[in-house]
XYZ file of C-alpha atoms in Angstrom:
681
model
C 205.676 155.102 169.845
C 206.746 153.812 173.251
C 203.700 155.440 174.824
C 201.392 153.719 172.324
C 203.114 150.383 172.849
C 202.740 150.701 176.616
C 199.077 151.586 176.245
C 198.572 148.597 173.970
C 200.301 146.271 176.450
C 198.159 147.660 179.272
C 194.953 147.052 177.293
C 196.060 143.522 176.450
C 196.916 142.793 180.082
C 193.509 144.013 181.243
C 191.824 142.013 178.488
C 193.667 138.836 179.455
C 192.797 139.427 183.089
C 189.138 139.839 182.099
C 189.283 136.744 179.931
C 190.851 134.673 182.698
C 188.102 135.651 185.123
C 185.258 135.099 182.648
C 182.906 132.222 183.405
C 183.150 129.021 181.441
C 180.689 128.801 178.520
C 177.836 126.325 178.961
C 178.671 122.896 177.658
C 176.745 120.497 175.484
C 173.222 119.862 176.690
C 172.989 123.137 178.630
C 169.490 124.521 179.198
C 168.237 127.980 178.263
C 168.393 128.968 181.944
C 172.042 127.927 182.103
C 172.799 130.049 179.045
C 170.972 133.059 180.465
C 172.969 132.813 183.684
C 176.133 132.825 181.563
C 174.954 135.856 179.557
C 174.377 137.791 182.775
C 177.978 137.158 183.884
C 180.097 137.842 180.791
C 179.765 141.642 180.578
C 180.348 144.208 183.335
C 177.345 146.433 182.476
C 173.652 145.640 182.183
C 173.188 148.508 179.691
C 176.135 149.414 177.466
C 174.968 151.447 174.471
C 177.143 151.396 171.356
C 177.373 149.418 168.132
C 181.098 148.688 167.696
C 181.262 145.389 169.581
C 177.932 144.120 168.252
C 178.865 145.060 164.696
C 182.113 143.110 164.937
C 180.316 139.903 165.902
C 177.511 140.560 163.414
C 180.013 140.629 160.534
C 181.305 137.213 161.593
C 177.787 135.805 161.717
C 176.498 137.592 158.617
C 179.148 138.682 156.099
C 176.288 140.157 154.067
C 172.951 141.681 155.054
C 170.378 138.937 155.668
C 168.065 138.241 152.743
C 164.973 139.547 154.511
C 162.990 142.737 155.014
C 164.114 144.471 158.213
C 161.407 146.388 160.087
C 162.695 148.340 163.092
C 160.363 149.822 165.721
C 161.467 152.500 168.201
C 159.580 154.770 170.575
C 159.003 155.621 174.216
C 155.738 153.682 174.473
C 153.675 151.468 172.202
C 156.516 149.493 170.599
C 155.298 146.061 171.677
C 151.765 146.737 170.437
C 153.108 147.969 167.100
C 155.318 144.908 166.670
C 152.436 142.549 167.493
C 150.136 144.341 165.036
C 152.690 144.296 162.207
C 153.381 140.637 162.934
C 149.700 139.685 162.750
C 149.141 141.695 159.545
C 152.142 140.236 157.719
C 151.164 136.720 158.762
C 147.735 137.332 157.234
C 149.540 138.144 153.966
C 151.171 134.717 154.011
C 154.639 135.959 154.947
C 157.126 134.064 157.153
C 157.550 136.437 160.081
C 159.954 136.744 162.997
C 159.465 139.192 165.878
C 162.049 140.223 168.448
C 160.863 142.116 171.538
C 162.029 142.817 175.066
C 161.877 142.395 177.953
C 159.975 139.176 178.660
C 157.370 138.574 181.341
C 157.620 134.887 182.226
C 160.161 133.073 180.033
C 162.946 134.343 177.794
C 161.472 132.544 174.756
C 158.771 135.244 174.628
C 161.377 137.611 173.182
C 161.796 135.636 169.960
C 158.723 134.601 167.983
C 158.543 132.599 164.766
C 155.282 132.986 162.872
C 153.520 134.158 166.011
C 154.838 131.474 168.380
C 157.535 131.662 171.029
C 160.763 130.070 169.862
C 161.532 126.529 171.055
C 164.415 125.979 173.448
C 166.429 123.933 170.939
C 166.453 126.753 168.370
C 167.382 129.304 170.998
C 170.206 127.185 172.417
C 171.595 126.545 168.930
C 171.622 130.304 168.305
C 173.359 130.999 171.626
C 176.041 128.480 170.670
C 176.620 130.160 167.308
C 176.911 133.636 168.836
C 179.300 132.343 171.497
C 181.486 130.774 168.829
C 181.451 133.945 166.707
C 182.118 136.461 169.478
C 185.417 134.848 170.575
C 186.843 137.430 173.000
C 184.409 140.244 172.227
C 182.454 141.189 175.337
C 178.697 141.410 174.770
C 175.965 142.490 177.159
C 172.979 140.268 177.911
C 170.810 142.252 175.487
C 173.443 142.397 172.739
C 174.073 138.659 172.904
C 170.335 137.944 172.847
C 169.766 140.303 169.923
C 172.359 138.551 167.779
C 170.905 135.178 168.801
C 167.481 136.324 167.574
C 169.037 137.228 164.217
C 170.536 133.738 164.000
C 167.166 132.133 164.807
C 165.410 134.141 162.100
C 168.065 133.406 159.496
C 168.111 129.669 160.245
C 164.302 129.521 159.981
C 164.229 131.306 156.621
C 162.142 134.200 157.946
C 161.151 136.738 155.283
C 160.266 139.668 157.540
C 162.281 140.505 160.665
C 160.389 142.806 163.048
C 162.841 144.221 165.570
C 161.875 146.195 168.661
C 164.519 148.622 169.886
C 165.491 147.985 173.499
C 166.556 151.503 174.487
C 166.683 154.673 172.403
C 167.526 153.684 168.857
C 170.735 155.173 167.502
C 173.081 153.141 169.725
C 170.808 150.153 170.400
C 172.051 146.698 169.368
C 169.030 146.213 167.102
C 170.259 149.133 165.001
C 173.278 147.221 163.678
C 170.977 146.072 160.885
C 169.844 148.690 158.377
C 166.073 148.970 158.392
C 164.053 148.721 155.199
C 161.125 150.256 157.074
C 161.172 152.108 160.391
C 158.382 152.992 162.815
C 158.678 155.570 165.600
C 155.680 155.151 167.895
C 155.962 158.021 170.376
C 158.513 160.307 171.975
C 158.406 161.261 175.644
C 160.669 161.569 178.677
C 162.092 158.263 179.968
C 165.534 156.728 180.605
C 166.911 160.225 181.162
C 170.373 158.988 182.188
C 170.851 157.371 178.783
C 168.706 159.392 176.369
C 168.494 162.934 177.718
C 165.872 165.011 179.481
C 163.928 166.632 176.630
C 161.932 165.426 173.647
C 164.226 166.919 171.010
C 167.291 165.072 172.290
C 165.297 161.873 172.770
C 163.785 162.274 169.304
C 167.281 162.466 167.830
C 168.115 159.119 169.448
C 164.902 157.515 168.157
C 165.505 158.872 164.651
C 168.835 157.067 164.623
C 167.021 153.995 163.217
C 166.267 155.874 159.958
C 168.291 155.155 156.817
C 168.555 157.108 153.554
C 165.558 156.691 151.269
C 163.679 154.097 153.346
C 159.990 153.988 154.219
C 159.032 155.159 157.707
C 156.026 155.954 159.883
C 155.851 158.293 162.878
C 152.811 157.852 165.131
C 153.587 160.758 167.483
C 151.014 163.501 166.868
C 153.581 166.152 167.789
C 156.896 164.795 166.471
C 160.073 166.557 167.613
C 161.846 168.625 164.993
C 164.876 166.373 165.423
C 162.939 163.523 163.813
C 161.582 165.636 160.976
C 165.003 167.112 160.248
C 166.721 163.739 160.071
C 163.963 162.334 157.872
C 164.305 165.259 155.480
C 168.102 165.135 155.422
C 168.075 161.433 154.548
C 165.151 161.745 152.093
C 163.104 159.273 154.106
C 159.577 158.591 152.817
C 157.984 159.461 156.164
C 154.256 159.045 156.856
C 153.008 161.281 159.671
C 149.805 160.905 161.652
C 147.627 163.973 161.126
C 149.192 164.694 157.736
C 149.394 161.459 155.752
C 146.815 159.478 157.707
C 144.181 160.363 160.291
C 142.195 158.670 163.036
C 138.525 159.353 163.721
C 135.975 158.183 166.249
C 132.889 156.727 164.598
C 130.064 156.629 167.148
C 127.407 155.896 164.560
C 127.322 152.146 165.241
C 128.376 151.591 168.832
C 127.202 154.804 170.459
C 129.247 156.639 173.068
C 130.332 153.635 175.155
C 133.042 152.226 172.893
C 133.281 154.155 169.640
C 134.724 152.534 166.559
C 138.073 153.966 165.404
C 138.390 154.754 161.716
C 141.783 154.993 160.000
C 141.781 157.165 156.885
C 144.903 157.153 154.735
C 144.229 159.488 151.810
C 140.792 158.019 151.159
C 141.605 154.401 152.036
C 139.609 153.629 155.185
C 139.511 150.756 157.631
C 137.954 150.200 161.065
C 140.411 149.497 163.881
C 139.626 147.620 167.105
C 139.052 149.845 170.105
C 140.567 147.180 172.327
C 143.375 146.885 174.877
C 146.149 148.202 172.592
C 146.903 151.880 171.896
C 145.083 152.684 168.682
C 147.928 154.971 167.587
C 150.279 151.964 167.598
C 147.819 149.745 165.734
C 147.224 152.457 163.122
C 150.965 152.969 162.598
C 151.310 149.223 162.032
C 148.578 149.245 159.387
C 150.138 152.199 157.560
C 153.560 150.522 157.697
C 152.307 147.182 156.359
C 150.416 148.912 153.541
C 153.751 150.277 152.358
C 155.191 146.778 152.294
C 152.057 144.956 151.113
C 149.976 147.494 149.145
C 147.408 144.860 148.124
C 146.303 144.099 151.688
C 142.555 144.703 151.849
C 140.388 146.339 154.458
C 138.805 142.974 155.250
C 142.232 141.357 155.749
C 143.259 144.143 158.121
C 140.074 143.979 160.185
C 140.175 140.174 160.357
C 143.863 140.065 161.326
C 143.546 142.647 164.101
C 140.277 141.389 165.599
C 140.852 140.287 169.180
C 144.573 141.068 169.119
C 146.067 141.132 172.617
C 149.585 141.586 173.927
C 150.575 140.208 177.347
C 150.952 143.018 179.863
C 149.266 145.655 177.712
C 145.997 146.468 179.487
C 145.703 142.713 179.846
C 142.648 141.430 181.684
C 143.580 138.801 184.272
C 140.295 138.463 186.097
C 136.690 139.529 186.242
C 134.147 140.328 188.961
C 136.128 142.319 189.912
C 137.836 143.083 186.633
C 141.613 142.890 187.060
C 143.891 144.483 184.474
C 147.691 144.571 184.249
C 149.768 147.039 182.292
C 153.527 147.480 181.959
C 153.221 151.269 181.621
C 155.948 152.899 183.711
C 156.194 156.566 182.723
C 153.794 159.557 182.769
C 153.049 159.269 179.037
C 151.925 155.635 179.458
C 150.074 156.458 182.682
C 148.014 159.166 180.949
C 146.901 156.649 178.327
C 146.123 154.095 181.023
C 144.095 156.580 183.058
C 142.050 157.375 179.961
C 141.262 153.692 179.408
C 140.187 153.270 183.027
C 138.014 156.398 183.056
C 136.292 155.173 179.886
C 135.319 151.970 181.749
C 134.335 153.652 184.990
C 130.659 154.150 185.785
C 128.562 155.155 188.773
C 129.346 152.995 191.795
C 132.511 151.565 190.254
C 135.870 152.234 191.883
C 139.363 151.903 190.437
C 141.790 150.232 192.859
C 145.409 150.756 191.818
C 148.326 148.454 192.657
C 151.578 150.208 191.760
C 155.219 149.134 191.952
C 158.069 150.773 190.075
C 161.787 151.006 189.469
C 163.710 153.733 191.266
C 164.838 155.536 188.097
C 161.279 156.284 186.964
C 159.284 159.505 187.274
C 156.885 158.157 189.882
C 155.612 161.634 190.784
C 154.596 162.118 187.163
C 152.909 158.715 187.134
C 150.972 159.491 190.330
C 149.800 162.793 188.838
C 148.700 161.127 185.612
C 146.790 158.314 187.346
C 145.261 160.385 190.160
C 142.071 161.315 188.229
C 141.288 157.638 187.646
C 142.335 155.849 190.865
C 140.153 155.850 194.002
C 142.420 153.685 196.181
C 146.108 152.827 196.062
C 148.318 149.976 197.204
C 151.999 150.685 196.624
C 154.386 147.747 196.738
C 158.113 147.162 196.657
C 160.074 145.397 193.933
C 162.880 143.121 195.094
C 164.899 143.473 191.878
C 167.892 145.573 190.823
C 166.812 149.243 190.748
C 163.539 148.245 192.441
C 161.854 150.888 194.586
C 160.774 149.949 198.106
C 157.180 150.304 199.275
C 158.303 152.865 201.873
C 159.925 155.089 199.224
C 156.902 154.825 196.984
C 154.542 155.551 199.879
C 156.509 158.693 200.778
C 156.377 159.878 197.159
C 152.625 159.336 197.058
C 152.114 161.514 200.128
C 154.415 164.201 198.730
C 152.144 164.248 195.676
C 149.102 164.799 197.901
C 147.468 161.414 197.298
C 145.073 159.988 199.870
C 143.770 156.462 200.352
C 147.254 154.973 199.950
C 148.498 151.829 201.698
C 152.002 150.378 201.524
C 152.481 146.623 201.128
C 155.740 144.704 200.880
C 155.077 142.746 197.682
C 152.959 143.054 194.562
C 151.264 139.745 195.340
C 150.244 140.914 198.806
C 149.005 144.205 197.357
C 146.843 142.368 194.821
C 145.401 140.141 197.546
C 144.588 143.217 199.645
C 142.881 144.903 196.694
C 140.877 141.752 195.925
C 139.773 141.528 199.558
C 138.413 145.082 199.466
C 137.011 145.093 195.940
C 133.350 144.734 195.098
C 132.351 142.715 192.049
C 131.843 145.821 189.900
C 135.172 147.477 190.843
C 138.258 147.600 188.625
C 141.720 146.625 189.855
C 144.682 147.890 187.823
C 148.164 146.479 188.469
C 150.867 148.492 186.751
C 154.269 150.161 186.899
C 156.832 147.858 185.279
C 157.384 144.534 183.567
C 158.403 143.129 186.957
C 155.100 144.273 188.469
C 153.041 142.650 185.727
C 155.123 139.463 185.752
C 154.349 138.975 189.448
C 150.668 139.706 188.867
C 150.472 137.193 186.028
C 152.252 134.559 188.095
C 149.767 135.069 190.932
C 146.610 135.185 188.818
C 147.540 132.735 186.057
C 146.261 129.795 188.112
C 142.921 130.818 189.618
C 141.623 128.709 192.447
C 138.780 126.280 191.867
C 136.437 128.600 193.732
C 137.550 131.583 191.623
C 136.934 129.589 188.455
C 133.408 128.650 189.465
C 132.742 132.215 190.684
C 133.752 133.465 187.229
C 131.756 130.801 185.427
C 128.457 130.539 187.309
C 125.823 133.231 187.709
C 125.991 134.847 191.185
C 122.513 133.788 192.303
C 121.208 130.297 192.881
C 124.464 128.373 193.125
C 124.829 125.513 195.586
C 127.956 123.591 196.563
C 127.858 119.786 196.312
C 129.776 117.882 198.978
C 130.497 114.256 199.853
C 131.127 115.102 203.496
C 128.754 114.256 206.296
C 127.914 116.576 209.171
C 131.051 115.512 211.071
C 133.226 116.596 208.128
C 134.264 113.057 207.237
C 133.673 111.029 204.093
C 133.222 107.364 203.348
C 136.118 107.305 200.924
C 139.024 104.918 201.063
C 141.757 106.035 203.492
C 145.218 106.447 201.989
C 148.122 105.181 204.076
C 151.418 106.738 205.164
C 152.527 110.309 204.571
C 149.671 110.919 202.144
C 147.385 111.701 205.092
C 149.754 114.441 206.251
C 150.115 115.811 202.710
C 146.357 115.875 202.384
C 146.005 117.835 205.633
C 148.630 120.322 204.485
C 146.785 120.802 201.196
C 143.584 121.515 203.106
C 145.341 124.138 205.235
C 147.046 125.701 202.227
C 143.957 126.028 200.031
C 141.105 126.295 202.509
C 139.290 123.534 200.605
C 138.368 120.089 201.927
C 139.081 118.321 198.645
C 140.850 118.881 195.346
C 137.645 118.901 193.303
C 134.998 121.545 193.963
C 131.502 120.980 192.549
C 128.526 123.347 192.367
C 125.118 123.463 190.770
C 123.786 126.695 189.350
C 123.319 128.535 186.086
C 125.615 130.051 183.454
C 124.030 132.910 181.526
C 120.724 131.568 182.807
C 121.316 128.005 181.606
C 121.156 125.278 184.316
C 124.456 123.438 184.776
C 126.560 121.435 187.212
C 130.187 122.597 187.250
C 133.361 121.103 188.744
C 136.841 122.599 189.048
C 140.094 121.094 190.267
C 141.895 123.064 192.955
C 145.321 123.831 191.503
C 146.874 124.385 194.926
C 145.813 120.906 196.029
C 147.709 119.135 193.283
C 151.235 117.886 192.835
C 151.146 114.568 194.631
C 148.052 115.139 196.732
C 145.054 115.145 194.474
C 142.695 114.265 197.247
C 141.043 111.322 198.868
C 137.598 111.603 197.300
C 138.013 113.367 193.943
C 136.350 110.477 192.169
C 133.438 110.514 194.607
C 132.956 114.280 194.180
C 132.938 113.901 190.417
C 130.540 110.940 190.632
C 128.150 112.906 192.856
C 128.243 115.862 190.451
C 127.548 113.518 187.542
C 124.637 111.879 189.404
C 123.150 115.304 190.153
C 123.503 116.313 186.500
C 121.734 113.089 185.495
C 118.921 113.625 187.996
C 118.395 117.228 186.901
C 119.022 116.433 183.224
C 121.448 119.368 182.937
C 124.942 119.475 181.370
C 128.084 118.840 183.401
C 131.169 121.042 182.947
C 134.550 120.152 184.440
C 137.640 122.368 184.580
C 140.769 120.218 184.879
C 144.036 121.517 186.278
C 147.721 120.777 186.579
C 148.340 117.036 186.929
C 144.592 116.858 186.428
C 143.537 113.312 187.310
C 146.659 111.934 188.941
C 145.681 110.256 192.189
C 147.887 108.423 194.685
C 149.086 105.213 193.034
C 147.646 101.859 194.064
C 144.228 100.324 194.522
C 142.757 103.565 195.828
C 143.822 105.347 192.646
C 142.151 102.734 190.484
C 138.973 102.981 192.534
C 138.806 106.779 192.159
C 139.503 106.681 188.426
C 136.962 103.916 187.928
C 134.322 106.141 189.507
C 135.070 109.026 187.149
C 135.170 106.767 184.087
C 131.888 105.108 185.017
C 130.258 108.473 185.646
C 131.306 109.831 182.255
C 130.053 106.672 180.526
C 126.696 107.013 182.300
C 126.394 110.633 181.108
C 127.045 109.495 177.542
C 124.473 106.701 177.808
C 121.794 109.018 179.167
C 122.469 111.757 176.618
C 123.468 114.336 179.242
C 126.148 116.616 177.753
C 129.593 116.667 179.355
C 131.906 119.587 178.532
C 135.551 119.173 179.486
C 137.828 122.200 179.825
C 141.575 121.648 179.779
C 142.844 124.432 182.048
C 146.251 125.399 183.454
C 149.300 123.225 182.748
C 148.622 119.517 182.598
C 151.261 116.835 183.055
C 151.425 113.146 183.801
C 149.923 110.210 181.955
C 146.327 110.006 183.145
C 145.057 113.536 182.559
C 142.958 112.201 179.657
C 140.560 110.518 182.096
C 138.743 113.827 182.519
C 140.334 116.230 180.063
C 139.419 114.838 176.637
C 136.440 112.562 177.228
C 133.766 115.212 176.893
C 131.095 115.589 174.253
C 132.884 118.894 173.693
C 136.518 119.277 174.719
C 137.854 122.799 175.174
C 141.446 123.912 175.737
C 142.030 127.185 177.525
C 144.313 129.585 175.660
C 147.892 129.181 176.851
C 147.404 125.677 178.215
C 150.325 123.296 177.795
C 150.243 119.521 177.958
C 153.231 117.269 178.543
C 154.180 113.824 179.750
C 156.812 115.504 181.930
C 156.781 116.924 185.470
C 155.003 120.244 185.904
C 158.165 122.006 187.122
C 159.897 121.426 183.784
C 156.875 122.707 181.892
C 156.725 125.922 183.907
C 160.443 126.496 183.378
C 159.996 126.110 179.625
C 162.768 123.522 179.686
C 161.194 121.104 177.209
C 161.631 120.725 173.476
C 158.393 122.047 172.044
C 158.427 119.698 169.059
C 159.064 116.540 171.080
C 157.280 116.718 174.435
C 155.208 119.867 174.837
C 151.850 120.602 173.220
C 150.042 123.897 173.503
C 146.364 124.656 172.940
C 146.692 125.384 169.225
C 148.628 122.165 168.634
C 145.980 120.194 170.498
C 143.352 121.758 168.259
C 145.277 121.070 165.052
C 145.734 117.422 166.068
C 142.054 116.976 166.891
C 142.612 116.406 170.618
C 140.231 119.258 171.476
C 137.312 120.873 169.672
C 137.865 124.526 170.629
C 140.444 126.913 172.054
C 138.901 129.608 174.252
C 140.457 132.418 176.289
C 139.795 132.084 180.009
C 137.952 135.398 180.169
C 135.718 134.363 177.265
C 135.004 130.932 178.762
C 131.775 131.884 180.535
C 130.295 133.422 177.392
C 131.429 130.627 175.079
C 130.220 127.772 177.281
C 127.054 129.688 178.132
C 126.188 129.783 174.441
C 126.864 126.048 174.128
C 124.629 125.366 177.120
C 121.919 127.441 175.508
C 122.177 125.333 172.347
C 122.064 122.127 174.380
C 118.953 123.419 176.130
C 117.266 124.303 172.849
C 118.144 120.918 171.370
C 116.837 119.091 174.444
C 113.515 120.942 174.420
C 113.014 120.103 170.751
C 113.996 116.448 171.258
C 117.146 116.674 169.134
C 119.572 115.385 171.782
C 120.490 111.767 171.061
C 122.143 109.172 173.234
C 125.970 109.077 173.447
């Protein structure tokens, strides 16, 4: 008795000591970033598997199981693609859907989606506050706290279907505190050995921990471990297995050998699946799972819902000519799939240039072996994050594996730049190895330069740059006073461009056009001395040639130094656009990158056709706040889809589809002009 009492007193003393040293909770008005900093500090371990602590707080938040269907997804690879596919399919059935995934690439809000959209800050903060109040003195890890917050968000929003991606393993993962009504196991392979074990049977046992007696389940692994099958049988789970209950076939009858159609056959019910950037095994498992929940979903609904589905960081294309792809794959199983995708795209004269950075606890030798048949050149980079592997360590591993053509570079960004410098237009660059690797790649390539935009948009031959500069490199524009001159010079040095607006004449898919693009790196207080003059010259050339004008705006798109000079520049652009309208010369405006400030409309939404690039965000707030995601989405921030729904733009187009989409419009303009159908205005 005395021994137990002493032990109890010791535990209480340690608890009080921990509590006294814990950081203060964020106060009223705290931002998401402030909350995330707090979450990182309140628990001693980054990963702390086990359900006891989470379950205790869950019971305080939810005395009863939430009134929703719980869909839990586990697996070594393919979880994110499965979640996204289930989400899209259930939305097409008219369901209110919430999806919880991890980790995120750019902002934490990506982890929690409501009806296909990232959660707003205000909802997330309210959920953090509720979890903090409910946990009292219970210590929760970053992931556990965030998982419970996602549950609170879904419940408060009245979500009917909760799709939950397991963070690690399954049996002891925080997501597993809720009993699944349907479970999906995507694949089983070796990863996270320190936590899950070093063989597929042991790992399979952990994944199968998400199963519950009598529920529906799908296993997409074509060779499932016996540990999964045994648990499913013992709990009388209605388990659908690939190869037994449903099958996948290649149908080359329509598309030939280049990109065969994939046919899903589930006991006579057949549907075509997209052979796109997502693993078809994950997409198929999602379809089979949703058919168990929504048996009336039709083949047409499935095909329509999944058409064009993309997931950030999953064989995501970030550039073209050369094609640049990014993938979060970080183990040999994922690398084998990735190598297959690259080899399918490779043709004579095309090289694959690999940029690889990884965490130190990964099987990098296995990844090198899996990717070796596909990659012709390598750049290995370091990751300056916890558990990040240095470029030197990765370089040594590559040589131990017998790889040649390997260079070591300090950062992922520098490695990408080196690969781009060496690449030919028909090469393929693949950036992969971890979420951190892809996040850095997306940050670097999310804002292409003006020259990159026009290179992507215009045909390679016949383009000509339009300039307002004379032979001495000076222009007749108004001179801005004070520090602006210095800022302007710095912008020139930083970007390599003379002005913030680049203009070229040329063709797009063979259609004559004049195109302008704002230089993103020039902006932020130094738009440029002659932007209005550049735009006016481009407009005059379009009028003379009677060809359409296309303008890509950018962050803080038309904000020019305040004062008389600003008014003069804006007057030139406004007059030029009016002249185009009067003469019946089409003007297409493309809202690209993040746009802030109050005068972006001068170029962004005054076109005959106004297009918003997918992912664009518009706000009357400073750009820094927009990029941090620190605004209330309902009050101040508008994304591309919202702009479309409010009639501010006519179309939303993905950046990589922009050339094709605008090229078709230009073709229609050309046809209309030749037949005399183009009217004034």
